[in-house]
Coordinates of C-alpha atoms in Angstrom, one line a residue:
M162 CA 17.8 -6.8 60.7
T163 CA 17.3 -5.3 57.2
A164 CA 15.1 -2.3 56.5
S165 CA 12.5 -4.5 54.9
E166 CA 12.4 -6.6 58.1
L167 CA 11.9 -3.7 60.5
S168 CA 8.8 -4.2 62.6
P169 CA 6.6 -1.1 63.5
A170 CA 7.9 -1.2 67.1
D171 CA 11.4 -0.4 65.7
I172 CA 10.4 2.5 63.5
P173 CA 10.4 6.0 65.0
V174 CA 7.3 8.1 64.4
V175 CA 8.1 11.8 64.0
I176 CA 5.1 14.0 64.7
L177 CA 5.3 17.7 63.8
C178 CA 4.1 19.5 66.9
G179 CA 5.4 23.1 66.4
G180 CA 2.2 24.7 65.1
M181 CA 0.5 27.7 66.7
G182 CA -3.0 26.9 65.5
T183 CA -3.9 30.5 64.9
R184 CA -7.1 29.6 63.1
L185 CA -8.3 27.6 66.1
R186 CA -8.3 30.3 68.7
E187 CA -12.0 29.9 69.3
A188 CA -11.2 26.3 70.5
S189 CA -8.2 27.3 72.5
E190 CA -6.4 30.6 72.9
K191 CA -3.6 29.3 75.0
L192 CA -2.7 25.8 73.8
P193 CA -0.4 24.6 71.0
K194 CA -2.4 23.1 68.2
P195 CA -1.5 19.4 69.0
L196 CA -3.0 19.8 72.5
V197 CA -6.4 21.1 71.2
D198 CA -8.8 18.4 72.4
I199 CA -11.2 16.0 70.8
G200 CA -13.5 14.4 73.4
G201 CA -11.3 15.6 76.2
R202 CA -8.0 14.2 74.8
P203 CA -5.5 16.2 72.7
I204 CA -5.6 15.4 68.9
L205 CA -1.9 14.5 69.4
W206 CA -3.1 11.6 71.7
H207 CA -5.6 10.4 69.1
I208 CA -2.8 10.4 66.4
M209 CA -0.5 8.4 68.7
K210 CA -3.2 5.9 69.6
T211 CA -3.8 5.3 65.9
Y212 CA -0.1 4.5 65.3
S213 CA 0.0 2.5 68.5
E214 CA -2.8 0.3 67.3
H215 CA -0.7 -0.6 64.3
G216 CA 2.2 -1.6 66.5
F217 CA 4.3 1.6 66.6
R218 CA 5.5 2.7 70.0
K219 CA 8.5 5.0 69.5
F220 CA 7.5 8.7 69.1
V221 CA 9.7 11.7 68.4
L222 CA 7.8 15.0 68.9
A223 CA 9.3 17.9 67.0
L224 CA 8.3 20.8 69.3
G225 CA 8.0 24.5 68.8
Y226 CA 5.2 26.8 70.1
K227 CA 4.4 26.3 73.8
S228 CA 6.4 23.1 73.9
D229 CA 6.4 23.2 77.7
L230 CA 2.7 22.4 77.7
I231 CA 3.1 19.3 75.5
K232 CA 6.0 18.1 77.7
Q233 CA 3.9 18.7 80.9
Y234 CA 0.9 16.9 79.5
F235 CA 2.9 13.7 79.1
L236 CA 4.8 14.1 82.4
D237 CA 1.4 14.3 84.1
Y238 CA -0.2 11.7 81.8
R239 CA -0.6 8.8 84.3
H240 CA -2.0 11.2 87.0
L241 CA -4.4 12.8 84.5
T242 CA -5.8 9.5 83.2
S243 CA -5.8 7.1 86.1
D244 CA -7.6 6.6 89.4
F245 CA -5.1 6.8 92.3
T246 CA -4.8 7.3 96.1
L247 CA -2.4 9.8 97.5
R248 CA -1.3 10.0 101.2
L249 CA -0.5 13.7 101.5
G250 CA 1.0 13.4 105.0
A251 CA 3.4 10.5 104.1
E252 CA 7.0 10.9 103.3
G253 CA 9.2 9.0 100.9
P254 CA 7.7 6.1 98.8
E255 CA 4.6 6.1 100.9
G256 CA 3.8 9.6 99.7
E257 CA 3.8 8.4 96.0
P258 CA 0.5 7.9 94.2
V259 CA -1.0 4.4 94.3
F260 CA -2.6 3.7 91.0
H261 CA -5.8 1.6 90.8
N262 CA -6.1 0.8 87.1
A263 CA -4.2 0.5 83.9
A264 CA -5.3 3.7 82.4
G265 CA -2.4 5.8 81.1
G266 CA -0.2 2.7 80.8
E267 CA 0.5 2.9 77.1
D268 CA 3.8 1.3 76.1
W269 CA 5.1 4.4 74.4
E270 CA 8.7 5.8 74.3
I271 CA 8.4 9.5 73.6
T272 CA 11.3 11.8 72.8
F273 CA 10.7 15.5 73.1
V274 CA 12.9 17.7 70.8
E275 CA 13.0 21.5 70.7
T276 CA 13.1 22.4 67.0
G277 CA 12.5 26.1 67.2
L278 CA 9.6 28.5 67.6
T279 CA 9.0 29.4 63.9
T280 CA 11.0 26.7 62.1
A281 CA 9.5 25.3 59.0
T282 CA 8.7 21.6 58.6
A283 CA 11.8 20.4 56.7
A284 CA 14.2 21.8 59.3
R285 CA 12.1 20.4 62.2
I286 CA 12.7 17.0 60.7
R287 CA 16.4 17.6 60.2
R288 CA 16.7 18.7 63.9
V289 CA 15.3 15.4 65.2
A290 CA 17.8 13.4 63.0
D291 CA 19.9 12.2 66.0
H292 CA 16.8 10.4 67.3
L293 CA 16.1 8.5 64.1
D294 CA 17.9 5.3 65.0
A295 CA 16.5 3.0 62.4
D296 CA 16.8 2.6 58.7
R297 CA 13.3 4.0 58.2
F298 CA 11.0 6.4 60.0
A299 CA 7.3 7.4 59.9
L300 CA 6.2 11.1 59.8
T301 CA 2.9 12.8 60.3
Y302 CA 1.4 16.2 61.2
G303 CA 0.1 17.0 64.7
D304 CA -3.3 18.1 63.4
G305 CA -4.5 15.4 60.9
I306 CA -6.5 12.4 61.8
G307 CA -8.0 9.5 59.9
D308 CA -8.6 5.7 59.8
V309 CA -5.5 5.3 57.7
D310 CA -4.3 1.7 57.3
I311 CA -0.8 2.5 58.5
T312 CA 0.1 -1.2 58.4
G313 CA -0.9 -1.2 54.7
A314 CA 1.1 2.0 54.1
L315 CA 4.2 0.4 55.6
R316 CA 3.8 -2.7 53.4
H317 CA 3.2 -0.5 50.3
H318 CA 6.4 1.5 51.1
V319 CA 8.5 -1.7 51.4
E320 CA 7.1 -3.2 48.2
Q321 CA 7.7 0.0 46.2
G322 CA 11.3 0.3 47.4
L323 CA 11.4 4.1 47.0
M324 CA 12.8 6.7 49.3
G325 CA 9.4 8.0 50.5
T326 CA 5.7 7.3 50.6
L327 CA 2.9 9.8 51.4
T328 CA -0.7 9.0 52.0
G329 CA -3.0 10.5 49.4
V330 CA -6.5 11.5 50.5
H331 CA -9.5 13.0 48.8
P332 CA -10.2 16.6 49.9
S333 CA -13.7 17.5 51.1
S334 CA -15.5 20.4 49.7
R335 CA -16.5 23.4 51.9
Y336 CA -19.6 23.9 49.8
G337 CA -22.8 22.0 49.1
E338 CA -22.4 20.0 45.9
M339 CA -25.4 19.5 43.6
R340 CA -26.3 17.1 40.8
V341 CA -28.7 18.8 38.5
E342 CA -30.9 17.4 35.8
G343 CA -32.4 20.2 33.7
D344 CA -33.6 22.8 36.1
T345 CA -34.1 20.4 39.0
V346 CA -31.6 19.5 41.8
V347 CA -31.8 15.7 42.0
E348 CA -29.0 15.2 44.6
F349 CA -27.5 17.6 47.2
N350 CA -24.5 16.8 49.5
E351 CA -23.8 19.1 52.3
K352 CA -20.1 18.4 52.5
P353 CA -19.1 16.0 49.7
T354 CA -15.8 14.3 49.1
L355 CA -14.2 15.4 45.9
A356 CA -13.2 11.9 44.7
D357 CA -11.5 13.1 41.5
G358 CA -8.3 14.3 43.0
W359 CA -5.7 13.5 45.7
V360 CA -4.1 15.7 48.2
N361 CA -1.3 15.1 50.7
G362 CA -2.7 13.6 53.9
G363 CA 0.6 13.1 55.6
F364 CA 1.1 9.7 57.3
F365 CA 4.5 9.4 55.5
L366 CA 7.2 6.7 55.5
F367 CA 10.7 7.6 54.6
E368 CA 14.0 5.8 54.4
R369 CA 16.5 7.3 56.9
A370 CA 18.7 8.4 54.0
F371 CA 16.0 10.9 53.0
V372 CA 17.1 13.2 55.8
D373 CA 20.7 13.5 54.8
K374 CA 20.1 13.6 51.1
Y375 CA 17.1 16.0 50.9
L376 CA 16.9 18.1 54.0
D377 CA 19.1 20.8 55.5
D378 CA 18.8 23.1 58.5
D379 CA 17.4 26.1 56.7
P380 CA 14.5 27.2 59.0
T381 CA 12.5 28.7 56.1
V382 CA 12.1 25.5 54.0
M383 CA 8.8 23.6 54.1
L384 CA 9.0 19.8 53.6
E385 CA 6.2 20.2 51.1
S386 CA 8.2 22.6 48.9
A387 CA 11.7 21.8 47.7
P388 CA 12.3 18.4 49.5
L389 CA 9.1 16.6 48.3
Q390 CA 9.2 18.3 44.9
Q391 CA 12.8 17.1 44.4
L392 CA 11.9 13.6 45.6
A393 CA 9.0 13.5 43.1
R394 CA 11.3 14.7 40.3
D395 CA 13.7 11.9 41.3
R396 CA 10.8 9.4 41.0
Q397 CA 11.5 8.4 44.6
L398 CA 8.0 9.3 46.1
S399 CA 5.1 6.8 46.0
V400 CA 1.5 7.4 47.1
F401 CA -0.5 5.1 49.3
E402 CA -4.1 5.8 48.4
H403 CA -6.5 6.2 51.3
E404 CA -10.2 6.1 50.4
G405 CA -11.5 6.3 54.0
F406 CA -11.9 9.1 56.5
W407 CA -9.3 11.8 56.9
M408 CA -9.6 15.3 58.2
G409 CA -7.2 18.1 59.1
M410 CA -8.1 20.1 62.1
D411 CA -7.4 23.6 60.7
T412 CA -10.3 25.7 61.8
F413 CA -12.9 26.0 64.6
R414 CA -15.4 24.4 62.2
D415 CA -13.2 21.3 61.8
W416 CA -12.7 21.1 65.6
T417 CA -16.5 21.2 66.1
E418 CA -17.1 18.5 63.5
L419 CA -14.5 16.2 65.0
N420 CA -15.8 16.6 68.5
G421 CA -19.3 16.0 67.2
L422 CA -18.3 12.7 65.6
W423 CA -16.5 11.6 68.8
D424 CA -19.4 12.6 71.1
A425 CA -21.8 10.7 68.9
G426 CA -19.7 7.6 69.0
R427 CA -19.1 7.8 65.3
A428 CA -15.4 8.7 65.2
P429 CA -14.0 6.7 62.2
W430 CA -10.4 7.0 63.4
K431 CA -11.1 5.3 66.7
I432 CA -9.8 1.9 65.9
W433 CA -8.7 1.0 69.4
E434 CA -10.7 -0.4 72.3
D435 CA -11.2 1.6 75.5

């Protein structure tokens, strides 16, 4: 099977899960950032559900801060999400939980890789290289969510034929934006999208060769600095433009807004059925 024929199920998805979430301490003092919840489920789960809905099923988690909690969440996943009966006095197989529904039965293969407590993003990717067993891999951050057309991004990446693709998104302003005529405000938007520019929204696709050619094990190098800058200079980085919803969960305010959308049943990134 050639790289252009790879189906999403064959493509590993690397998720950068090493962050401390220091600006989210009001939401959680003791959790790694990817485990901070939206609607009772970690943002990491929401990201994986998004990829899963597009046919991806192999995940490689690049772990760092409080990695044990991320591992334990998935080790306990079926018990946490399903109804079951447990016979406490039984021994052997009879003492195992009997599950009563299909909740928690996602067809996911998850590889957990310790990549260092303070390692920067480029070296985290380099340190999961042994688990990138296809000619192409996807990559995203453990704190960004959106209704990104990942199927379309994969198609775009194949058609462009370059080493890497990133998803470009429009940043949102933190300030109220006004349209003024004379001395009168004729339009006011509380939190507008600044549609004039693009920023890196993650949701990358890379050819496997990118790791060997552009990354090393220097723990201080960010993916967004030298590697992507060099890739751009080499004219090997394309952009998949996403006009829809995207948000990074960087602050307590972001966490509150994302939970508000979920609780109101208006979460744009929820593209799966319950």
